[in-house]
Short mmCIF file of C-alpha atoms and ligand atoms in Angstrom, two decimals:
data_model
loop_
_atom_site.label_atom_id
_atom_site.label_comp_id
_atom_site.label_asym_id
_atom_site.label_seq_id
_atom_site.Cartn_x
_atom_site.Cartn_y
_atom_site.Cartn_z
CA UNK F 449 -14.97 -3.53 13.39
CA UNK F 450 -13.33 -5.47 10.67
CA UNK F 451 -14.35 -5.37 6.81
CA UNK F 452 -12.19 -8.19 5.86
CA UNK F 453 -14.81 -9.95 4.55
CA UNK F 454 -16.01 -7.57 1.34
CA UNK F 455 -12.76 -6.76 -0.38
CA UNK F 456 -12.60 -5.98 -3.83
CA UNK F 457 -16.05 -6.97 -4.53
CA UNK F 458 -17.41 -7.32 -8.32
CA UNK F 459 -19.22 -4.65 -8.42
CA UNK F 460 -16.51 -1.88 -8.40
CA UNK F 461 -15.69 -0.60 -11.33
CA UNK F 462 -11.91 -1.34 -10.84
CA UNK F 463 -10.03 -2.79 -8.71
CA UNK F 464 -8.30 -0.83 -5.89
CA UNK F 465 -5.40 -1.99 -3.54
CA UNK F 466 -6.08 -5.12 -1.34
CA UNK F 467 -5.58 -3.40 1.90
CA UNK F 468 -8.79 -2.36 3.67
CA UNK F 469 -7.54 1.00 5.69
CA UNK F 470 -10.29 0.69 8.72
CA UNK F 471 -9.09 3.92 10.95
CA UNK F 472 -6.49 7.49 10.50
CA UNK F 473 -5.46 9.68 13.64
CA UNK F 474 -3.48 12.34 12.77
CA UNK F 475 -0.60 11.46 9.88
CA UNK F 476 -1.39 7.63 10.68
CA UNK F 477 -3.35 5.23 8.98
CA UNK F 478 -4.52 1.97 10.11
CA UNK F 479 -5.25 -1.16 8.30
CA UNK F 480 -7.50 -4.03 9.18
CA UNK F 481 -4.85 -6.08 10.02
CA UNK F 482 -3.52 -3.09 12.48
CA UNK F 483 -0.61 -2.18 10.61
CA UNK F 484 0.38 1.52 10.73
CA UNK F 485 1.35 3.96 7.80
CA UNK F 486 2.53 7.05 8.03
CA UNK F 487 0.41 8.56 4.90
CA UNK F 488 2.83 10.84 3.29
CA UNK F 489 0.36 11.98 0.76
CA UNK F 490 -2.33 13.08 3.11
CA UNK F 491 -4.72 10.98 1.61
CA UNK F 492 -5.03 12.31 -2.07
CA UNK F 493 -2.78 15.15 -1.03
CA UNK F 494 -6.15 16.94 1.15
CA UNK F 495 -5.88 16.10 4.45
CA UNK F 496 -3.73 19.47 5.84
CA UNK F 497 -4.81 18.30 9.37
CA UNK F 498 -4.25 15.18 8.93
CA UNK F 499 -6.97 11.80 9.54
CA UNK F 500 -9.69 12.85 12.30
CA UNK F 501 -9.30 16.26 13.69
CA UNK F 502 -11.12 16.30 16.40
CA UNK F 503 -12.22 19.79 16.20
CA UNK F 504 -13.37 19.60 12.94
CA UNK F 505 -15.54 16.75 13.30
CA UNK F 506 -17.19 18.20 16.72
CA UNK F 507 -17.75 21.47 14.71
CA UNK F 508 -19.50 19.58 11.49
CA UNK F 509 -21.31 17.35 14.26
CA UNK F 510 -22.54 21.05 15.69
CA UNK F 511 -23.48 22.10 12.13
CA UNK F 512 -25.14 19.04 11.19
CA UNK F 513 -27.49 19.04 13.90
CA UNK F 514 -28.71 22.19 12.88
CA UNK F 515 -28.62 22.11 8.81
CA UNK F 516 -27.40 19.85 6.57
CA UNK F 517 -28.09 20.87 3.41
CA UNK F 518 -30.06 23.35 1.87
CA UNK F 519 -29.56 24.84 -1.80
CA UNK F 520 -27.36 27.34 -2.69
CA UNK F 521 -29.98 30.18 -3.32
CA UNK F 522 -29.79 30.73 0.19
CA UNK F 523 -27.84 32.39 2.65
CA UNK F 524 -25.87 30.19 5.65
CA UNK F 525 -23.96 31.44 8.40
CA UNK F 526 -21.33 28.96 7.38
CA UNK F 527 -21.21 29.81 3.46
CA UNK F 528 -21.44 34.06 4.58
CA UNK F 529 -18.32 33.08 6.74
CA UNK F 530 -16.18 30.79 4.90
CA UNK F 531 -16.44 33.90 2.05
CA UNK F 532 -15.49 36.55 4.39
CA UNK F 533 -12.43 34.17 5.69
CA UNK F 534 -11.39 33.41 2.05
CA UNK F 535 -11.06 36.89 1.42
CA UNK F 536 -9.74 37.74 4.27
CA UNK F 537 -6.64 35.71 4.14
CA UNK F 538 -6.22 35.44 -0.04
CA UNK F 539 -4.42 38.08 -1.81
CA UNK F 540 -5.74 41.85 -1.09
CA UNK F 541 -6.85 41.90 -4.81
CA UNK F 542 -9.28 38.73 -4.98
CA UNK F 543 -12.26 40.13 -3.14
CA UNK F 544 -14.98 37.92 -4.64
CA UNK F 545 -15.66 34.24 -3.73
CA UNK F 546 -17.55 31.99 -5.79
CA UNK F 547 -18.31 28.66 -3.45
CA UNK F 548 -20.92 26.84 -6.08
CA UNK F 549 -18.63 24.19 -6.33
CA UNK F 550 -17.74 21.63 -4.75
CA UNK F 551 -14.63 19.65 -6.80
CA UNK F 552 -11.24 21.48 -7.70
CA UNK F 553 -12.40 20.16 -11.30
CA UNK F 554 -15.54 22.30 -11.28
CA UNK F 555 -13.42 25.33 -9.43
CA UNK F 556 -11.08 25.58 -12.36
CA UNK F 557 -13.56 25.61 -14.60
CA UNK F 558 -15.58 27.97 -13.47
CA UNK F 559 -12.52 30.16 -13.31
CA UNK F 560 -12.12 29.85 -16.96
CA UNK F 561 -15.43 30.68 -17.39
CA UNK F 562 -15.46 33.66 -15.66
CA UNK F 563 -11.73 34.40 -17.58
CA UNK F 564 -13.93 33.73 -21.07
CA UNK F 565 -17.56 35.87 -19.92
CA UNK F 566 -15.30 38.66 -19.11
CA UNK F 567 -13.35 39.56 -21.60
CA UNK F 568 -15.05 37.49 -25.03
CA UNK F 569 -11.51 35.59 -25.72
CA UNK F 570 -11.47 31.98 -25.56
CA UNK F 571 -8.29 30.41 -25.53
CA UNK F 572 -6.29 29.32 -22.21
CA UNK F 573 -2.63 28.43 -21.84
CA UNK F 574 -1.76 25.99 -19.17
CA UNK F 575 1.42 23.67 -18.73
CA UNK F 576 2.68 20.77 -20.10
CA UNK F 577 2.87 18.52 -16.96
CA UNK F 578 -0.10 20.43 -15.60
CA UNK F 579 -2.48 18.82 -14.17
CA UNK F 580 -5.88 20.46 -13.47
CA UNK F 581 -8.89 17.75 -12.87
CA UNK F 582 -10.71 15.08 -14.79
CA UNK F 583 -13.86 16.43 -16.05
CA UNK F 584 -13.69 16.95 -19.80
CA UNK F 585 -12.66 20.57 -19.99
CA UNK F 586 -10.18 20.30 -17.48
CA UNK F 587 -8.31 16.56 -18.83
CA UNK F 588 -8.29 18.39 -22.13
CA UNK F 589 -6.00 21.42 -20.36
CA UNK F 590 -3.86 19.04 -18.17
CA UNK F 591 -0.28 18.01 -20.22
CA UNK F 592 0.35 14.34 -20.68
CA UNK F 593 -1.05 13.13 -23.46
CA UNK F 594 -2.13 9.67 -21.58
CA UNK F 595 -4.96 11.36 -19.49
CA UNK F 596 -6.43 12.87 -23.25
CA UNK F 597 -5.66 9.25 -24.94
CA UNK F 598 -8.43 7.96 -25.02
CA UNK F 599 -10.94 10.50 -25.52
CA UNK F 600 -12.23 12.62 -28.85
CA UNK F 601 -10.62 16.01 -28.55
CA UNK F 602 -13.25 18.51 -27.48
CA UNK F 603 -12.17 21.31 -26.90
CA UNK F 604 -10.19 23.60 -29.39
CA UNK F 605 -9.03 26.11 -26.72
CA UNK F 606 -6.50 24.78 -24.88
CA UNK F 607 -2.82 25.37 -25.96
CA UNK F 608 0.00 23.90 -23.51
CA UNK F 609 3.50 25.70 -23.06
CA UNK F 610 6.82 24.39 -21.71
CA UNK F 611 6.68 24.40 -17.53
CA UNK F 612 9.68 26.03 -15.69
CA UNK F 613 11.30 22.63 -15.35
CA UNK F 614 14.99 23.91 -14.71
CA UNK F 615 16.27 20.48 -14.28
CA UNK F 616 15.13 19.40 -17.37
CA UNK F 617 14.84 22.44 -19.52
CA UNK F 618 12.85 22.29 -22.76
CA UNK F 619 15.01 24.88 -23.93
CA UNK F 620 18.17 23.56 -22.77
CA UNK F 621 18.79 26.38 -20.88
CA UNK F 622 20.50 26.96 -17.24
CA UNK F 623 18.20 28.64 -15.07
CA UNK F 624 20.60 31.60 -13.91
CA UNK F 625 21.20 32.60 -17.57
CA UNK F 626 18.15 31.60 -19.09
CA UNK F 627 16.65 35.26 -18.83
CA UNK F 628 13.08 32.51 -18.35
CA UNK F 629 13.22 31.93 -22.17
CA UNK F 630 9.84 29.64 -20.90
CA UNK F 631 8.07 33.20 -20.56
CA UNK F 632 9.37 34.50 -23.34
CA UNK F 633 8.64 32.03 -25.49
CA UNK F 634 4.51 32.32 -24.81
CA UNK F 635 4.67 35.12 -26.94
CA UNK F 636 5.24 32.58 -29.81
CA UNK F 637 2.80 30.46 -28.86
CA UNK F 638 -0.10 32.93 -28.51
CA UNK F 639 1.43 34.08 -31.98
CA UNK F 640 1.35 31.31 -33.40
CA UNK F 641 -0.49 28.37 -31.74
CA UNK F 642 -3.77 30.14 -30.48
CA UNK F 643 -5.92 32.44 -32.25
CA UNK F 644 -4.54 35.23 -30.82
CA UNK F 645 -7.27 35.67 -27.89
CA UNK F 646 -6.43 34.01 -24.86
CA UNK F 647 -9.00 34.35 -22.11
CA UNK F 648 -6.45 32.80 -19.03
CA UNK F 649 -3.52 31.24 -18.17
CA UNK F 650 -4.05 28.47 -15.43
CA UNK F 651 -1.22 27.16 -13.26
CA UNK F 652 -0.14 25.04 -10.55
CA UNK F 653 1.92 27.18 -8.79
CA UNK F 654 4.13 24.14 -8.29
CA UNK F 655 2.87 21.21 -10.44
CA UNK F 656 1.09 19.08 -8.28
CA UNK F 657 1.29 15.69 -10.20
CA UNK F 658 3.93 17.00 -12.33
CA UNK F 659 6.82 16.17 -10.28
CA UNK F 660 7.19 18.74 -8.18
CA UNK F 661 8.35 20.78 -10.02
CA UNK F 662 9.14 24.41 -8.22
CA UNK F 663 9.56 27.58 -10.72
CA UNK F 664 12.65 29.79 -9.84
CA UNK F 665 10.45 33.40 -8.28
CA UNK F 666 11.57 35.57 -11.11
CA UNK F 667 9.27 33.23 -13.55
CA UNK F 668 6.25 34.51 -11.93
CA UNK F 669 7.65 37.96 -11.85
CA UNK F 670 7.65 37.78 -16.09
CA UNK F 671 4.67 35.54 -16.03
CA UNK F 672 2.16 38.36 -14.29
CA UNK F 673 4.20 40.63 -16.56
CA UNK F 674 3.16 38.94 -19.89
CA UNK F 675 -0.46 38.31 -18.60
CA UNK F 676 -0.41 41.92 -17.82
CA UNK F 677 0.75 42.72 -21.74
CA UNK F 678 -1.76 40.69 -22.99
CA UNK F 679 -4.87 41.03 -20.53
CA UNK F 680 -4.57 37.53 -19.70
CA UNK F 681 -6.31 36.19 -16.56
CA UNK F 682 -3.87 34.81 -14.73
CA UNK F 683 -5.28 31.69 -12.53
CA UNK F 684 -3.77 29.89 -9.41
CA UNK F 685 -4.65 26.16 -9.00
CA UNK F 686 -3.96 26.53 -5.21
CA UNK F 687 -5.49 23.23 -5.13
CA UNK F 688 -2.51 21.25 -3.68
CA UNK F 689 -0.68 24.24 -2.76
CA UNK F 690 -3.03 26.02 -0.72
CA UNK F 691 -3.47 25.98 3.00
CA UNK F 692 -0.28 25.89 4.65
CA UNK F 693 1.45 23.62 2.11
CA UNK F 694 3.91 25.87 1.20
CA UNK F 695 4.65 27.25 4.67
CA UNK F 696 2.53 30.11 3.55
CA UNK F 697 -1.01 29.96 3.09
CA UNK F 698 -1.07 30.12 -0.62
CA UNK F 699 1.99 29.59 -3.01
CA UNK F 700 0.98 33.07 -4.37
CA UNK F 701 2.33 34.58 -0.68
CA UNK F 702 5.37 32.42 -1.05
CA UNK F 703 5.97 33.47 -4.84
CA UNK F 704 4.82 36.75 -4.27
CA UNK F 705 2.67 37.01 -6.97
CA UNK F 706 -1.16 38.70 -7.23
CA UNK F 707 -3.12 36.02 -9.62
CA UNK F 708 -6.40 37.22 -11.10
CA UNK F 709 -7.87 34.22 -9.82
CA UNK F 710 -7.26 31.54 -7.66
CA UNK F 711 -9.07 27.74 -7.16
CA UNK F 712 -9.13 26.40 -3.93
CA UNK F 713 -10.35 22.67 -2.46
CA UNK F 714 -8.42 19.44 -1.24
CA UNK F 715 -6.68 21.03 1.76
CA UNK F 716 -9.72 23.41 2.80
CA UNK F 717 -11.66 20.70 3.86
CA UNK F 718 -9.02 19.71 6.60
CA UNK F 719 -10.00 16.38 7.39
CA UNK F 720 -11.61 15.68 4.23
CA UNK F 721 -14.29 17.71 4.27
CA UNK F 722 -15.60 18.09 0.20
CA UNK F 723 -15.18 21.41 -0.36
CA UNK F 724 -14.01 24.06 -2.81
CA UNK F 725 -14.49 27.93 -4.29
CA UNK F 726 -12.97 30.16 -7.22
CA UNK F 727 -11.78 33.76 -5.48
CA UNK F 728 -11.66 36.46 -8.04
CA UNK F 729 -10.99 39.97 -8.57
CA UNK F 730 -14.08 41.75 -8.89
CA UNK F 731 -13.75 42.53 -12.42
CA UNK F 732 -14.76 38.69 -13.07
CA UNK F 733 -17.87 38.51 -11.22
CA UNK F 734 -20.40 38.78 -14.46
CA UNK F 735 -20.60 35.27 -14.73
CA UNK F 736 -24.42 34.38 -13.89
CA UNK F 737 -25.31 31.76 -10.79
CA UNK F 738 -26.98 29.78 -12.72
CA UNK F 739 -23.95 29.37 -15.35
CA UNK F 740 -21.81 27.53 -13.30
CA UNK F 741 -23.28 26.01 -9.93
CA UNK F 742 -23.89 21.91 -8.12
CA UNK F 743 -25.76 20.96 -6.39
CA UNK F 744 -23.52 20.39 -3.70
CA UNK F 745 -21.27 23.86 -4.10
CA UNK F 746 -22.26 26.05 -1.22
CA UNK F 747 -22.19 22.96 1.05
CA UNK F 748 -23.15 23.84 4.72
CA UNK F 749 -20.95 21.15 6.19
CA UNK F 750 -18.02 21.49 4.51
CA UNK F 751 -18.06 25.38 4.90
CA UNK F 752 -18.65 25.16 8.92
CA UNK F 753 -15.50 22.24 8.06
CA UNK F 754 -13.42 25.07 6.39
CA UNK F 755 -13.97 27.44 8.53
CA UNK F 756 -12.38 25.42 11.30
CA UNK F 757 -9.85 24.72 9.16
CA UNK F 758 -8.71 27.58 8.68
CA UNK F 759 -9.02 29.11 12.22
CA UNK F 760 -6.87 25.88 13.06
CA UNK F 761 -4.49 27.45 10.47
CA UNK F 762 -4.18 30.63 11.45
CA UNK F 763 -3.16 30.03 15.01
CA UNK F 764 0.21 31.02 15.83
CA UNK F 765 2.98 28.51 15.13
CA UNK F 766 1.00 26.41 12.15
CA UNK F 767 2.89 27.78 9.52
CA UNK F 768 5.94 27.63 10.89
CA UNK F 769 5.47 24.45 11.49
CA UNK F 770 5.63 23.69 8.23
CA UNK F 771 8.49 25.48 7.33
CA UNK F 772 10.33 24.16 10.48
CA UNK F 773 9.37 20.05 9.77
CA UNK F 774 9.69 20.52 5.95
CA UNK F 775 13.41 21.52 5.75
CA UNK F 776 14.07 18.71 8.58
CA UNK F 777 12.86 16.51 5.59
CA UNK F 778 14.33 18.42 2.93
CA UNK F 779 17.64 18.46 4.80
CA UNK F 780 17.32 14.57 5.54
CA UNK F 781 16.54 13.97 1.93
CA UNK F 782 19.79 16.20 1.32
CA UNK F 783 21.45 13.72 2.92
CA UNK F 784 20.02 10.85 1.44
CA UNK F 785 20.72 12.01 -1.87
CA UNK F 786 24.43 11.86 -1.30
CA UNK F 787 24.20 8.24 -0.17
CA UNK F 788 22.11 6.99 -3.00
CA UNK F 789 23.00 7.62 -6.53
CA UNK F 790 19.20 6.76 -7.60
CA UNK F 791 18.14 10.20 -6.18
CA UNK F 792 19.02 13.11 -9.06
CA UNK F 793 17.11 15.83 -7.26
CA UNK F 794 14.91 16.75 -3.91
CA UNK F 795 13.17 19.81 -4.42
CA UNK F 796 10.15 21.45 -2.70
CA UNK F 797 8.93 24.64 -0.62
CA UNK F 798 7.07 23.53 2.91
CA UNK F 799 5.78 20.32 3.28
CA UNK F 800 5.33 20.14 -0.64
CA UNK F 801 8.50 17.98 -1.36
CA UNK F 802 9.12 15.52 -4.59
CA UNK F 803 12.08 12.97 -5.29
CA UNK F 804 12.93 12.47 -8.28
CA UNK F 805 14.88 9.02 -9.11
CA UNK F 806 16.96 8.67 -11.93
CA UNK F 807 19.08 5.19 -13.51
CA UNK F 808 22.74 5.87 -13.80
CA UNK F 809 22.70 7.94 -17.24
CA UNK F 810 20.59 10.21 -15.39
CA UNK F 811 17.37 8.93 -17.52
CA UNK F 812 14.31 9.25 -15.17
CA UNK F 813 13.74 5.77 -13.74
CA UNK F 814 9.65 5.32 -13.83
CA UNK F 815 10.32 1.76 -12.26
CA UNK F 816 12.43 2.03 -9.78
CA UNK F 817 10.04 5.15 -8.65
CA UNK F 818 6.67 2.90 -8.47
CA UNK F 819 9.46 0.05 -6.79
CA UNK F 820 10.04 2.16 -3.98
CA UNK F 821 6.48 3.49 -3.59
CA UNK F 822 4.91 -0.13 -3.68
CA UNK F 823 7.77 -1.61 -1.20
CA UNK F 824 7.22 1.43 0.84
CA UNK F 825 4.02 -0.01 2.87
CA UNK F 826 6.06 -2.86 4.00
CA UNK F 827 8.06 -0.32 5.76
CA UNK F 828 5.08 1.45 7.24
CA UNK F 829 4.77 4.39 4.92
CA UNK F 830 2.41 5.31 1.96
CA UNK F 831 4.23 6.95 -0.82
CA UNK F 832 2.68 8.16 -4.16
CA UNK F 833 4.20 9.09 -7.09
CA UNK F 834 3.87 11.77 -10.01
CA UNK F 835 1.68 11.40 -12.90
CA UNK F 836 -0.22 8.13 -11.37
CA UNK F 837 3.02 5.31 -11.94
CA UNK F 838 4.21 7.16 -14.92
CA UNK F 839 6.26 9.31 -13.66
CA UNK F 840 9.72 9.29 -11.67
CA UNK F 841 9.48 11.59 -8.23
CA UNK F 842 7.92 10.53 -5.01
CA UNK F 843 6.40 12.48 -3.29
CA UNK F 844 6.63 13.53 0.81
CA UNK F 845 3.32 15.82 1.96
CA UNK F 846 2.09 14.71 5.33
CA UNK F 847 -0.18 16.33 6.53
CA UNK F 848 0.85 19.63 8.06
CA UNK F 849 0.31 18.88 11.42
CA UNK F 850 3.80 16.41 11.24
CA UNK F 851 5.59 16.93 14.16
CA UNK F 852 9.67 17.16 14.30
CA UNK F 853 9.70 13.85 15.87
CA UNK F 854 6.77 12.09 13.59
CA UNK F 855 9.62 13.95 10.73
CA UNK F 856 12.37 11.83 12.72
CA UNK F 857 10.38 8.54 12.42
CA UNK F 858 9.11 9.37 8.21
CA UNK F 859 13.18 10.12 7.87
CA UNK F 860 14.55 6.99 9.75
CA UNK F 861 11.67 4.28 7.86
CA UNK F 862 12.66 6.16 4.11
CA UNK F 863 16.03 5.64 5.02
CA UNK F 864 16.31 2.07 5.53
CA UNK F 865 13.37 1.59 2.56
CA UNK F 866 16.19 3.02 0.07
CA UNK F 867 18.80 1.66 1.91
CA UNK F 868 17.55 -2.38 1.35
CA UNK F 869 16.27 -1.34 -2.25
CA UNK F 870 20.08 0.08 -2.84
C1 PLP D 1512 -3.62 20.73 -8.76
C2 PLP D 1512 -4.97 20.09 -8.91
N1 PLP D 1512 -5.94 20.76 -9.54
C3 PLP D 1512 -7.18 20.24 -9.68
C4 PLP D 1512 -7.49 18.98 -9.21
C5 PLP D 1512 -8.85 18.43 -9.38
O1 PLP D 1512 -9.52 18.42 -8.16
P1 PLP D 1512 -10.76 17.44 -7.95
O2 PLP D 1512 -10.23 16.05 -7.95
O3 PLP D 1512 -11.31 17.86 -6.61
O4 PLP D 1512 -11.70 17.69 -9.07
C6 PLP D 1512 -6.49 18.24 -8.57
C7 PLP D 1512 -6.77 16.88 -8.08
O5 PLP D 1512 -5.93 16.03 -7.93
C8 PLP D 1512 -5.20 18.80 -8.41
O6 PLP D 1512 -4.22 18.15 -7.80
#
């Protein structure tokens, strides 16, 4: 079986990590040596059920048998479906699925699209440590300037805001008096820092590669409100979030929030299936087919992939799962925070969970972080971290179908990482 033999060969275009993963099962990953790793960011944060669901792959197996591909001007069974599913478990106001997509990149950006047909404005607000996808519209929305560095700006449109980051407020203010100044202070910016038409807002509902950062509810309470004053679509990036990550199916069930929009992918696919959609109110649908559709959106595999997913996900106990096995972790990492100074803050809803790591004057430690998450293999778990190395949280989302005692083991090996890096 081995692949020893081809690693890292000249003609990639970078180089990647020296270990050749050969095999995943559930939240494990194998190497070609045979070590094991529990993968505690589900792959690239997409694999909700885990490496090799079995009853996904005997369900694409069925589907490809019968039709692979064919393009999107069609009807399938398993595109008809997967819509009807979306809708049926998305917020009761986003009754319109748009599946000619098949990256979260291309999602969100037909999102804004739609945002921009509908109502003639142009600009969109998203968040400082946002981050959104890598095609040239959506690296120009992300925050952090080093994913824009080296590129010519192109496009005008984009203006990024403060995020809800209570720990480290850009305002300096303390989240139960704050009266979410963040919101309040959009008002400026549209004032002053836009032209005064802004087509969207798009946000992670908590930042995905941002740190993990989780907004206090009321700030989506004041957020819809402001979108509301100023007819402002206000978009969900479910993209991390979505499918059971939360403990909910979408963050906008735990928040409580209706979004005009919401982008789904990663997760959808279940065991990595390439798959994504916009869902939108109805108001949004003028956008024409053939303004915003791949040739690989609509994909009849990854839809019949979906729908399992999703079936899988809607069976009792799943969620609460998550719920259940995420504040086992939370509580561990509770614990571990009193016993290691390096931890400032563990925060997270579900099995979406971030650590941030700090030096002793409280200064995020970016090296220590990427310490821990390279030393973490030799302990048998994969760990990533936020903004790609640059950043100072790690971050814990197995896939969702953990179990307590798979929890126990992910505890006990994070434990004694921090405890010989201490
Ligand atoms: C929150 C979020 N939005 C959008 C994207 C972009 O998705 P894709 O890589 O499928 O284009 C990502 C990918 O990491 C993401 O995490």
């Amino acid at each position: 079986m081995g692949t020893k033999e081809i690693t890292n060969p000249d003609s990639l275009y970078y180089k990647v990590d020296d270990v050749v993963m050969e095999r995943g099962e559930g939240i494990y990953l194998y190497d070609s040596e045979g070590n094991e790793y529990i993968d505690c960011a589900s792959a690239t944060f997409n694999l909700n059920l885990g490496y090799t669901n079995k009853e996904v792959i005997d369900t694409v197996k069925e589907q490809a048998d019968q039709l692979i591909h064919v393009t999107s001007s069609y009807q399938t069974n398993a595109v008809n479906k997967l819509a009807e599913k979306l809708v049926e478990i998305s917020p009761d106001n986003l009754t319109k699925v748009h599946p000619k997509v098949s990256s979260g990149s291309a999602a969100n950006e037909g999102a804004i699209k739609m945002a921009q047909n509908y109502s003639g404005k142009t600009d969109v607000i998203s968040l400082f440590r946002s981050h959104l996808g890598q095609t040239y519209m959506m690296s120009a929305l992300s925050g952090n300037s080093f994913r824009r560095e080296p590129f010519p700006p192109q496009f005008s449109f984009g203006l990024q805001v403060p995020d809800p980051y209570c720990n480290r407020c850009f305002y300096n203010q303390k989240p139960d008096s704050c009266g979410m100044l963040c919101v309040e202070r959009i008002n400026d910016f549209i004032e002053y820092a836009s032209n005064g038409k802004i087509a969207a807002m798009i946000i992670e509902p908590i930042s995905g590669n941002g740190g993990n950062i989780v907004p206090p509810k009321e700030y989506f309470k004041q957020l819809r409100k402001l979108c509301d004053e100023h007819d402002i679509a206000l978009i969900f990036d479910e993209i991390q979030t979505g499918f059971g990550r939360t403990g909910k199916m979408f963050a906008a069930d735990y928040f409580d929030v209706k979004p005009n929009m919401m982008t789904v992918a990663k997760g959808l696919g279940g065991t990595g299936f390439q798959v994504a959609a916009t869902l939108t109110e109805e108001k949004y649908t003028g956008l024409a087919g053939h303004n915003h559709s791949f040739t690989y959106g609509s994909n009849v595999m990854a839809s019949a992939a979906a729908c399992k997913t999703i079936e899988i996900m809607q069976r009792p106990g799943f969620l609460e799962n998550v719920t259940i096995v995420g504040k086992y972790i939370m509580d561990s990492l509770e614990h571990m925070k009193k016993e290691f100074t390096f931890i400032a803050d563990v925060r997270g809803v579900g099995l979406m969970i971030g650590v941030e790591i700090v030096k002793e004057n409280n200064e995020p430690d970016v090296e220590l972080t990427n310490y821990i998450a390279k030393r973490a293999m030799d302990y048998g778990l994969i760990l990533r971290t936020s903004r790609y190395g640059f950043g100072n949280v790690f971050k814990i989302r197995p896939p969702l179908t953990i179990t307590l005692s798979e929890a126990e083991v992910l505890c006990f090996k994070l434990r004694k990482l921090l405890e010989d890096i201490k």
